[in-house]
Tab-separated table of C-alpha atoms in Angstrom:
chain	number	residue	atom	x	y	z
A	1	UNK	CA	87.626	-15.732	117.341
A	2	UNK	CA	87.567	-12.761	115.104
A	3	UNK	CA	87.787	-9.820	117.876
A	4	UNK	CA	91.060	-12.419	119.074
A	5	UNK	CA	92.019	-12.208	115.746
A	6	UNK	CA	91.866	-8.500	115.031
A	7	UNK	CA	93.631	-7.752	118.206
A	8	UNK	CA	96.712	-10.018	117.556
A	9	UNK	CA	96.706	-8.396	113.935
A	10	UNK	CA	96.710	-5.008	115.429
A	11	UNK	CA	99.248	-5.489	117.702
A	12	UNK	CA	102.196	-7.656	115.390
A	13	UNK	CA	101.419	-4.495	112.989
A	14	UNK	CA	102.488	-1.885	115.876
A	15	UNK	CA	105.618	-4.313	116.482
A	16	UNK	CA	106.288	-4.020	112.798
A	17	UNK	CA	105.941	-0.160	112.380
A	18	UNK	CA	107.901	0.150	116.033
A	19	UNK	CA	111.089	-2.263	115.072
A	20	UNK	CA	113.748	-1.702	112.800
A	21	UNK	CA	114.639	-5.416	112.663
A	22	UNK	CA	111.171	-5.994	111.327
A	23	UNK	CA	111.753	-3.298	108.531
A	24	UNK	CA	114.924	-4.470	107.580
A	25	UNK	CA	114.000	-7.987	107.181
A	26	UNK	CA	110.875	-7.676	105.573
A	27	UNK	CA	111.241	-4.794	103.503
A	28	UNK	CA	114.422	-3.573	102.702
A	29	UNK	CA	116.278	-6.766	102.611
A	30	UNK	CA	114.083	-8.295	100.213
A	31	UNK	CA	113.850	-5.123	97.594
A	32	UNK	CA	117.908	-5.178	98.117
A	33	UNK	CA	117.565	-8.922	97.372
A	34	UNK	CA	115.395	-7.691	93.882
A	35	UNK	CA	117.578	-4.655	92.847
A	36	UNK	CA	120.749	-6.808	93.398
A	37	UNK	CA	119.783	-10.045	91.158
A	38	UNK	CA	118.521	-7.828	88.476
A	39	UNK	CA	121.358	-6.188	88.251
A	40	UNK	CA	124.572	-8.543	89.148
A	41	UNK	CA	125.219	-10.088	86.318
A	42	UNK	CA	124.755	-6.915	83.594
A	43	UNK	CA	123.640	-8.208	80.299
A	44	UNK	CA	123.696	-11.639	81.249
A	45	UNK	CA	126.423	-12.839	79.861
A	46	UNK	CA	130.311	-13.398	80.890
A	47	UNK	CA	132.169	-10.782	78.488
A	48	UNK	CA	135.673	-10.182	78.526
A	49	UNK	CA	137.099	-12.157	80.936
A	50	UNK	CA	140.966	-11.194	81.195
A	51	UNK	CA	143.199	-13.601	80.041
A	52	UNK	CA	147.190	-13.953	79.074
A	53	UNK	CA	149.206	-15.226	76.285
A	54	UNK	CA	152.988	-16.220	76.020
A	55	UNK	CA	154.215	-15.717	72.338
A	56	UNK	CA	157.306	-17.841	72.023
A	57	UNK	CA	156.980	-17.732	68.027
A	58	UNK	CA	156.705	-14.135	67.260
A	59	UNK	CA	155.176	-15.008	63.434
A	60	UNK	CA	152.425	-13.885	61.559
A	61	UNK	CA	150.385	-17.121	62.921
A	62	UNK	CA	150.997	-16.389	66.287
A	63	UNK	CA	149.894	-12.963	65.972
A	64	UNK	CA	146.987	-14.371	63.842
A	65	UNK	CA	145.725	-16.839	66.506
A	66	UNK	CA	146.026	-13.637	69.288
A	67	UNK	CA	143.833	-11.448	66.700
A	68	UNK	CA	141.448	-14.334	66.503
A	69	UNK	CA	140.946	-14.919	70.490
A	70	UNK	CA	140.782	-11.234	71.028
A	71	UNK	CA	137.919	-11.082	69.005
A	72	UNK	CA	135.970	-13.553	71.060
A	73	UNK	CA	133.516	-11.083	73.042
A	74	UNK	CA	133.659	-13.253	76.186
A	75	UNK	CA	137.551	-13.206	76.089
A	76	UNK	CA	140.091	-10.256	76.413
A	77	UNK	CA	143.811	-10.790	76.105
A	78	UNK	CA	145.047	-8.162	78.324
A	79	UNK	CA	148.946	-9.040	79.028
A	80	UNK	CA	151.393	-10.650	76.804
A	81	UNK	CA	153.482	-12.982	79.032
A	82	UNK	CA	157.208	-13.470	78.965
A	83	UNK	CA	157.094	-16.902	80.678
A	84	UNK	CA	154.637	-19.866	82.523
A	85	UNK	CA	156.253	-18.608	86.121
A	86	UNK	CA	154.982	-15.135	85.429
A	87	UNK	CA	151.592	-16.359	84.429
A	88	UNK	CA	151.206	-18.437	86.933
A	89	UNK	CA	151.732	-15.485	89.491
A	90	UNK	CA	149.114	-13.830	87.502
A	91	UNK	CA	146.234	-16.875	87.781
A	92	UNK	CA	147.061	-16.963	91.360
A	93	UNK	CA	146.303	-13.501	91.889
A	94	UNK	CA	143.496	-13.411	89.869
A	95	UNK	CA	144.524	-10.884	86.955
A	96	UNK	CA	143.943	-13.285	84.686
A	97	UNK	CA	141.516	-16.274	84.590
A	98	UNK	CA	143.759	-18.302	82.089
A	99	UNK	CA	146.699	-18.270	79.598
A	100	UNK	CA	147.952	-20.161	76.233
A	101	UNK	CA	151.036	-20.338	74.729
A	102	UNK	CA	151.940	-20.023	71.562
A	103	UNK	CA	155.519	-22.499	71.146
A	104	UNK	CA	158.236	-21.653	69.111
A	105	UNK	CA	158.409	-23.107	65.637
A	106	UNK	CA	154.686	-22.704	65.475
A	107	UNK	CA	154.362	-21.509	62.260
A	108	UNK	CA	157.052	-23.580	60.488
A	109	UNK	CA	155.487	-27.121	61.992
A	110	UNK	CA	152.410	-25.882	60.936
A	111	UNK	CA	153.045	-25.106	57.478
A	112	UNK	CA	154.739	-28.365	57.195
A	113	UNK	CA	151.901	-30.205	58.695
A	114	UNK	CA	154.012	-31.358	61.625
A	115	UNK	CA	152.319	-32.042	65.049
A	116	UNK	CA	152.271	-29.039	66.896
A	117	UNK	CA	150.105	-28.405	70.211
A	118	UNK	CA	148.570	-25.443	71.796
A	119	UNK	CA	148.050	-25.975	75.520
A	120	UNK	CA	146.021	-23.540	77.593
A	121	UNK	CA	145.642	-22.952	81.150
A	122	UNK	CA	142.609	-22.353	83.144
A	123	UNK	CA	141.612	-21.639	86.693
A	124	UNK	CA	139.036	-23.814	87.665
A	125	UNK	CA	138.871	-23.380	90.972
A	126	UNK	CA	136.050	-20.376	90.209
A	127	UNK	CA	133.816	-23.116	88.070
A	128	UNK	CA	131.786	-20.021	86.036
A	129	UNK	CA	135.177	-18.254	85.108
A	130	UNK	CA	137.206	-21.416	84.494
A	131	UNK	CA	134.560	-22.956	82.516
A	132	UNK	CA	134.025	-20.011	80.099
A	133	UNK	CA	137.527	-19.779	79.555
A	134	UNK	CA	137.904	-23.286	78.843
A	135	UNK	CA	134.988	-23.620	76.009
A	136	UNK	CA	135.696	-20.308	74.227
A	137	UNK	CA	139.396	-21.149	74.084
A	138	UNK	CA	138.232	-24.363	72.765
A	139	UNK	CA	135.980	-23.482	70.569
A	140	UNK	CA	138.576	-20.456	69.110
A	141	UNK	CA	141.268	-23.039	69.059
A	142	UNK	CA	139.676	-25.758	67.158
A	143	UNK	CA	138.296	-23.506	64.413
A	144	UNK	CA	142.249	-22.258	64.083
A	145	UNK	CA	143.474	-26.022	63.795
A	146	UNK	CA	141.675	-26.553	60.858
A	147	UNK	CA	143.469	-24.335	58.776
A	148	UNK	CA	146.412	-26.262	58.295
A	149	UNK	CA	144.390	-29.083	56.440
A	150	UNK	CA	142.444	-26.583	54.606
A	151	UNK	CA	145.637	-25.266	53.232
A	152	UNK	CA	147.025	-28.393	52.074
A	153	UNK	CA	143.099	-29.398	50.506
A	154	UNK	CA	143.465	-26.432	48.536
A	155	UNK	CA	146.896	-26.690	47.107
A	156	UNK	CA	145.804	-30.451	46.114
A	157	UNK	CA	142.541	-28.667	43.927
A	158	UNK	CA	139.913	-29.761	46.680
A	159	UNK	CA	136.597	-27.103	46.935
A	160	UNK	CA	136.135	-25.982	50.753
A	161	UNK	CA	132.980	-27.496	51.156
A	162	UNK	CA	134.623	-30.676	50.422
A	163	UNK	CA	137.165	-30.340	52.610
A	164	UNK	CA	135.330	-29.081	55.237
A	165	UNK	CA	133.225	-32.107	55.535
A	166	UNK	CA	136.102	-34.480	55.598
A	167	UNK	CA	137.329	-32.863	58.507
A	168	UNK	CA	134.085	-31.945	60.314
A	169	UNK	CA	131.465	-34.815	58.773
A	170	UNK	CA	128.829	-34.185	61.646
A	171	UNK	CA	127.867	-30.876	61.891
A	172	UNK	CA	125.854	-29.998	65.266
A	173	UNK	CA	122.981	-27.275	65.048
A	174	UNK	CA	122.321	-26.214	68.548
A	175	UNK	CA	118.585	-24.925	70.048
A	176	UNK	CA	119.049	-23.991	73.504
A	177	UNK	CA	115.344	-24.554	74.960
A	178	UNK	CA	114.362	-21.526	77.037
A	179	UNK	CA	117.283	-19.702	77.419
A	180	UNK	CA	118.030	-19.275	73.570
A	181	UNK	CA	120.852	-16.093	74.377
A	182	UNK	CA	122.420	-18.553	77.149
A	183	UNK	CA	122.396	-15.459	79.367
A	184	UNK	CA	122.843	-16.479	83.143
A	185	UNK	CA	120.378	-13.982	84.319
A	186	UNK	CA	117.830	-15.938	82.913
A	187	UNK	CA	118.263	-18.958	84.980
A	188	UNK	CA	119.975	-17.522	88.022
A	189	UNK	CA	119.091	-14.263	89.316
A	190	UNK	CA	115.336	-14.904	88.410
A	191	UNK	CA	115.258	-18.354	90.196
A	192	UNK	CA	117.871	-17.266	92.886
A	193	UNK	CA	115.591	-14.039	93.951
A	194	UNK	CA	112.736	-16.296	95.510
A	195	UNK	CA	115.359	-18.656	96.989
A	196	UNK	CA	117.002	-15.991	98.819
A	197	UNK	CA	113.412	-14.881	100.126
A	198	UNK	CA	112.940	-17.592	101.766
A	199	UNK	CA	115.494	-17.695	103.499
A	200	UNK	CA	114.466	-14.078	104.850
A	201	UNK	CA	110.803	-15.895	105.504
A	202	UNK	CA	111.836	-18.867	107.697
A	203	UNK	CA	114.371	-16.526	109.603
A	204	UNK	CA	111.595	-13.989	110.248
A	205	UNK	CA	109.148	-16.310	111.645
A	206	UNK	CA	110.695	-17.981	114.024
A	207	UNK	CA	112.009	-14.354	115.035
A	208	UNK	CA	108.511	-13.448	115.473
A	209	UNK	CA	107.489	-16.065	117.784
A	210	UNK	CA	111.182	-16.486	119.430
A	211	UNK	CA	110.898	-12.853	120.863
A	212	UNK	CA	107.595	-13.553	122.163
A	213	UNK	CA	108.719	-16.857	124.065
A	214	UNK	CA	112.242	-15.083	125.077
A	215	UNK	CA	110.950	-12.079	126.749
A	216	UNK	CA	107.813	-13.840	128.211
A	217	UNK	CA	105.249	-12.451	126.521
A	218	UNK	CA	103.072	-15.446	125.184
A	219	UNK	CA	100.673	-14.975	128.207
A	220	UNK	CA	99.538	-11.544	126.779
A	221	UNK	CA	99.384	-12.397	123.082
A	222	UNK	CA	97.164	-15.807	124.478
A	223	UNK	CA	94.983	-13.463	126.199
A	224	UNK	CA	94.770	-11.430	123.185
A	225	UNK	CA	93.720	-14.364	120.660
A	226	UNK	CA	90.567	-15.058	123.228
A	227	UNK	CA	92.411	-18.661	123.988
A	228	UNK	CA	92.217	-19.216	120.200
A	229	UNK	CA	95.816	-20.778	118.484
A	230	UNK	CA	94.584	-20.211	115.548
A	231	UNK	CA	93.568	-16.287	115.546
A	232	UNK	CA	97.138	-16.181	117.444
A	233	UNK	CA	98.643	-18.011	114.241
A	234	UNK	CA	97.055	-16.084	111.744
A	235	UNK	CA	96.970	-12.826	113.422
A	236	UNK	CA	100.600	-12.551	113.934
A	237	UNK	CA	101.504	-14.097	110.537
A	238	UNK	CA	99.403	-12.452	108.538
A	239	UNK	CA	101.511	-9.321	108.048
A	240	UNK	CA	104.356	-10.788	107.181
A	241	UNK	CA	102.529	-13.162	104.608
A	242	UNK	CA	101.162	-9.497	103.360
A	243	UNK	CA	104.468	-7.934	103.698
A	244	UNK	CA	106.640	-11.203	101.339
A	245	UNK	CA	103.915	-12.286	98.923
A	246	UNK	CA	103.930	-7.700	97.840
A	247	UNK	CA	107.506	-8.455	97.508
A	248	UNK	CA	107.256	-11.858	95.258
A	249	UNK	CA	104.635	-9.786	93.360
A	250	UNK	CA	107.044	-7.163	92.878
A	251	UNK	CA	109.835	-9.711	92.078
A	252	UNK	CA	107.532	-11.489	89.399
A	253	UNK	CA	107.111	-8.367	87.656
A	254	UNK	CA	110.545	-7.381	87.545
A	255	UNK	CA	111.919	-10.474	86.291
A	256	UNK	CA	109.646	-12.722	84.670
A	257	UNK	CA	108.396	-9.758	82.359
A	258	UNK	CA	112.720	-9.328	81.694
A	259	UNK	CA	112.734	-13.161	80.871
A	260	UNK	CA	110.366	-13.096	78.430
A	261	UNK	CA	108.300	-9.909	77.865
A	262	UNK	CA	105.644	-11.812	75.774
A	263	UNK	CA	104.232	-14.179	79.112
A	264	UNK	CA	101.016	-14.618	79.087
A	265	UNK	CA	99.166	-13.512	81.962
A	266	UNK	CA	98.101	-16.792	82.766
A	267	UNK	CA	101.547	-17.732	83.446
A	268	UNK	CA	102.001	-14.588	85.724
A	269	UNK	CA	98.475	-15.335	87.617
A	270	UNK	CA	100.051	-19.232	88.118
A	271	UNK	CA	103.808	-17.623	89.650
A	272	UNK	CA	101.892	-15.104	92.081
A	273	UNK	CA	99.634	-18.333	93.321
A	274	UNK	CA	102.948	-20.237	93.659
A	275	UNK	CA	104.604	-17.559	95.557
A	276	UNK	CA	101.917	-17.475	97.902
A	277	UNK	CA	101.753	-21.032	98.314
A	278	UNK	CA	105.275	-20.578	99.316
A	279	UNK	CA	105.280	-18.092	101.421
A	280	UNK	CA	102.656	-19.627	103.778
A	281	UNK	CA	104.537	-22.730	103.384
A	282	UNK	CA	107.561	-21.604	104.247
A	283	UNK	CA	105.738	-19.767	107.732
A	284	UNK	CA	104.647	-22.931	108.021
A	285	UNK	CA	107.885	-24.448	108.344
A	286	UNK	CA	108.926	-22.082	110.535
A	287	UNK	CA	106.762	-22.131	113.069
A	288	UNK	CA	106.858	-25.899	112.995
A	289	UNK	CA	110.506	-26.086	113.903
A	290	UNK	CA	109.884	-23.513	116.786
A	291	UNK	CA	107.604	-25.320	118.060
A	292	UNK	CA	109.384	-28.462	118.021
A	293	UNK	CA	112.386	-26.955	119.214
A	294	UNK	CA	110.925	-24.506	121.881
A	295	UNK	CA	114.465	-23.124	121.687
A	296	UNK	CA	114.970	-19.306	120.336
A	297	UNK	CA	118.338	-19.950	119.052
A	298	UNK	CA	118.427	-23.474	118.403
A	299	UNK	CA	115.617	-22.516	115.653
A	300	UNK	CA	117.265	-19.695	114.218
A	301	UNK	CA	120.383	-21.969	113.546
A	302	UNK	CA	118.219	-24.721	112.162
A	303	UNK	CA	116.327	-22.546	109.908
A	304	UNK	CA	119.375	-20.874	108.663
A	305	UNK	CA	120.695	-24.024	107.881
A	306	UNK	CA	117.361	-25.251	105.910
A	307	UNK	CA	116.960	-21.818	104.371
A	308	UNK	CA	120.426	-21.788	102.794
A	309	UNK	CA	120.250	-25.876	101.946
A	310	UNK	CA	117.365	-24.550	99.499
A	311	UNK	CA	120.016	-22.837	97.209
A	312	UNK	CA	121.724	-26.067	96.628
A	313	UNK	CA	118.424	-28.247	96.800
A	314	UNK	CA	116.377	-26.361	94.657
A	315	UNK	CA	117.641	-28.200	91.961
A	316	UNK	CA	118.361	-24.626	89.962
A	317	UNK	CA	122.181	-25.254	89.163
A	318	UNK	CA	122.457	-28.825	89.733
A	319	UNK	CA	120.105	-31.523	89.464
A	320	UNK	CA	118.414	-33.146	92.160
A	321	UNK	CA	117.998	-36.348	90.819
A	322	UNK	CA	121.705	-36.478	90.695
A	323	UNK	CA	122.546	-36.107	94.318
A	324	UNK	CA	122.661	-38.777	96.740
A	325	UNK	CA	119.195	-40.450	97.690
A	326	UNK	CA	118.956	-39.108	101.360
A	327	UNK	CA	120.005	-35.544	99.872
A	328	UNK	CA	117.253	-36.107	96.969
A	329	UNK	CA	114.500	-36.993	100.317
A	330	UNK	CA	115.721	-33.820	102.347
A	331	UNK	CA	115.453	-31.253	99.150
A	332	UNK	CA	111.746	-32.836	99.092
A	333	UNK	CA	110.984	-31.554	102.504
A	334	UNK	CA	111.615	-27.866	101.603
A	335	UNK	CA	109.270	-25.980	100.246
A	336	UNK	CA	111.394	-23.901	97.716
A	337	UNK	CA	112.243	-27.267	95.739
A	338	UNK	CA	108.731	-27.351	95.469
A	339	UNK	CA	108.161	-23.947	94.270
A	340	UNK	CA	111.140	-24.321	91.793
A	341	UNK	CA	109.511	-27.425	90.135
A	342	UNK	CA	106.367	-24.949	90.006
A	343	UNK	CA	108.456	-22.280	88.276
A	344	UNK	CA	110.716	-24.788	85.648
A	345	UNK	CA	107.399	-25.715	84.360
A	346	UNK	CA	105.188	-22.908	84.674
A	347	UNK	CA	107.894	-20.841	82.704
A	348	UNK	CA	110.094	-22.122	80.581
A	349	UNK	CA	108.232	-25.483	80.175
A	350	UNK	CA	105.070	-23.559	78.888
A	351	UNK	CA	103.329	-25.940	80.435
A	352	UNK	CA	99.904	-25.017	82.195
A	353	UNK	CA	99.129	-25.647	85.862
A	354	UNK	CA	97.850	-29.157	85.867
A	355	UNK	CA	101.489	-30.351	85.175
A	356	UNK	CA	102.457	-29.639	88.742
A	357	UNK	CA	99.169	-29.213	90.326
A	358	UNK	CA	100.725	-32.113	92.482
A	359	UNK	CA	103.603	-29.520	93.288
A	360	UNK	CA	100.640	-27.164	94.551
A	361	UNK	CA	99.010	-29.851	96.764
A	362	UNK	CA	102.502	-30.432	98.792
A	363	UNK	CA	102.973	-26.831	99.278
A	364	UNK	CA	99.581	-26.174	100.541
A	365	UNK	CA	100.007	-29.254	103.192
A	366	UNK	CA	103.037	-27.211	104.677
A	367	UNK	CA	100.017	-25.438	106.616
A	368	UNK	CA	99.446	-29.027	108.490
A	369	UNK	CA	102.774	-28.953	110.384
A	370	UNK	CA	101.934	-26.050	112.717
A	371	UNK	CA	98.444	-28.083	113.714
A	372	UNK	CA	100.720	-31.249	114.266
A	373	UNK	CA	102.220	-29.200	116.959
A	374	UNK	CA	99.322	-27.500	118.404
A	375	UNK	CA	99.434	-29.827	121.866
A	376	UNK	CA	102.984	-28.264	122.360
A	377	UNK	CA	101.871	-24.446	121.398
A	378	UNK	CA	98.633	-25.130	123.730
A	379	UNK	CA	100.624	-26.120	126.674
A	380	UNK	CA	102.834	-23.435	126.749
A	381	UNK	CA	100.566	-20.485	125.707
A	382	UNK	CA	97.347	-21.633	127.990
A	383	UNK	CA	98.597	-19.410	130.965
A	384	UNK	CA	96.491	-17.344	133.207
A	385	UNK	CA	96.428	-13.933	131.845
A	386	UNK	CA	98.031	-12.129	134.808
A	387	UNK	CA	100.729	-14.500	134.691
A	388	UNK	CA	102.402	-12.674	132.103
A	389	UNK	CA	100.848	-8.806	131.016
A	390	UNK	CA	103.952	-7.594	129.759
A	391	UNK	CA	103.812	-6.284	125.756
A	392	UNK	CA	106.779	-6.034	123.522
């Protein structure tokens, strides 16, 4: 079993160090995949995001209110507007991500404490854009609409503090729990990294056996195993289980020391077993729906499909327990939603490793669905060796 072993080891290496596919997908994909998260989203944070303003009052308010949205770091009033039309034209064509406008008589209703409306204009269509523009123009907005009322508690000998209360008597003190700087590298490009991983995992696995079933050579790598499935499993996986878990290694190191420099090592010692878990799980998966499928193609589509689903079933940017109930069963059955539940908790749950050590369990049974296949793998590797002697 271990001279079958060796041999089948041997051999996937020389297909590795022979094909650029390989090479690509394993390697420079996934450092791509590292460099590109880490560096997508900058500082983290959505700054200046162009926006426009129509100024139909022309007073020292209006100009006022612009000063005071310009200010905001995650907004930047780059055109003044001479109509709705015009800006319109300009959301559409993306040169802006949203406009206000500033009516005519603003000032004058405002100092007489008439009703008098700002509206504001979004495009919502790209959610992360649309959204940021809608809470800092709130947020800018509101604080402005309290002047009015502050100006008429002070003429009538009211203090600030009182005044302030009347109009704001609940007054929220936010704690955002591990992600205190709200920066979206924290919970995307670290948590997307792995997800897009596996996706280069599943793909390259069914590759790996596909290529052997399409050009016929399953005879010669059953010959090489010594009739053994299992040194034919885990000789030909093996590299590649090498090759990914380097890379997660790698990928823990750049980002989870980014997220928070002060992890213990603990913590870092829990992610590497959980990317391992996942990797093999993930092979696992692979292989399984080869095997089921016994169709090269067929397979590749399929894992696409499942590899990509983990993006959205992870449970990263929207929660799981949310979706609909068969959605909730099928982001169960992939390993990354596993792995993410690992990571949540691991992370920025402090917690320590019995939390999810159930987590752990259900991504080391992925290695039982290749076995639950073996009858199908038997039957169509147990050939006589000079059936098939051609090597890849």
């Amino acid at each position: 079993m271990l001279s079958g072993f060796k041999q089948v080891f041997n051999r996937e290496l020389i297909r590795i160090k022979s094909n650029k596919i390989y090479i690509l997908s394993c390697v420079i994909l996934p450092l791509f995949c590292i460099v590109y998260m880490a560096t997508i989203l900058g500082n983290g944070l959505i700054t200046n995001l162009p926006i426009g303003v129509i100024d139909q009052d022309y007073s020292f308010s209006s100009r006022n209110i612009i000063r005071n949205v310009n200010s905001n770091p995650s907004l930047n009033i780059i055109c003044k507007l001479n109509s709705i039309k015009e800006a319109k034209k300009a959301l559409q064509e993306k040169r802006i991500y949203g406009f206000f406008i500033i009516p005519k008589n603003f000032e004058k209703n405002a100092s007489a404490f008439k009703p008098t409306t700002i509206p504001y204009y979004f495009h919502y269509a790209l959610l992360t854009a649309g959204s940021t523009v809608y809470s800092e123009l709130t947020k800018t907005l509101r604080t402005i609409s309290f002047a009015p009322s502050l100006t008429k508690g002070l003429a009538l000998g009211l203090d600030a503090k009182s005044i302030e209360f009347s109009i704001l008597p609940i007054k929220p003190i936010i704690h955002p729990m591990s992600n205190p700087s709200l920066s979206y590298f924290t919970y995307l490009s670290s948590s997307f990294v792995y997800i897009l991983i596996q996706i280069l995992i599943i793909l390259v696995t069914i590759y790996c056996f596909g290529t052997e079933w399409s050009k016929r050579t399953t005879g010669a790598l059953w010959h090489l195993s010594k009739h053994s499935t299992l040194s034919l499993i885990i000789g030909k996986l093996l590299p590649y289980t090498i090759i990914f878990f380097t890379v997660y290694v790698i990928a823990n190191s750049v980002f989870l020391l980014a997220i928070k420099p002060s992890l213990a090592a603990s913590t870092i010692i829990h992610m590497n077993i959980a990317c391992f878990l996942l990797v093999i799980s993930t092979q696992s998966l692979g292989m399984f729906i080869f095997f089921i499928v016994r169709n090269f193609r067929i397979a590749m589509s399929i894992g696409s499909i499942l590899g990509s689903l983990g993006a959205s079933l992870a449970g990263i940017t929207f929660p799981v327990n949310s979706m609909y109930e068969p959605v909730q069963i099928l982001a169960k059955a992939l390993p990354v939603r596993h792995f993410t539940l690992i990571m949540q908790n691991v992370i920025y749950g402090n917690n320590h490793a019995e939390f999810v050590f159930t987590e752990y369990i259900i991504l080391f049974s992925y290695t039982v669905l290749p076995l639950l296949a073996l009858n199908i793998v038997r039957k169509h590797l147990n050939v006589k060796p000079h059936a098939q002697t051609n090597e890849i």
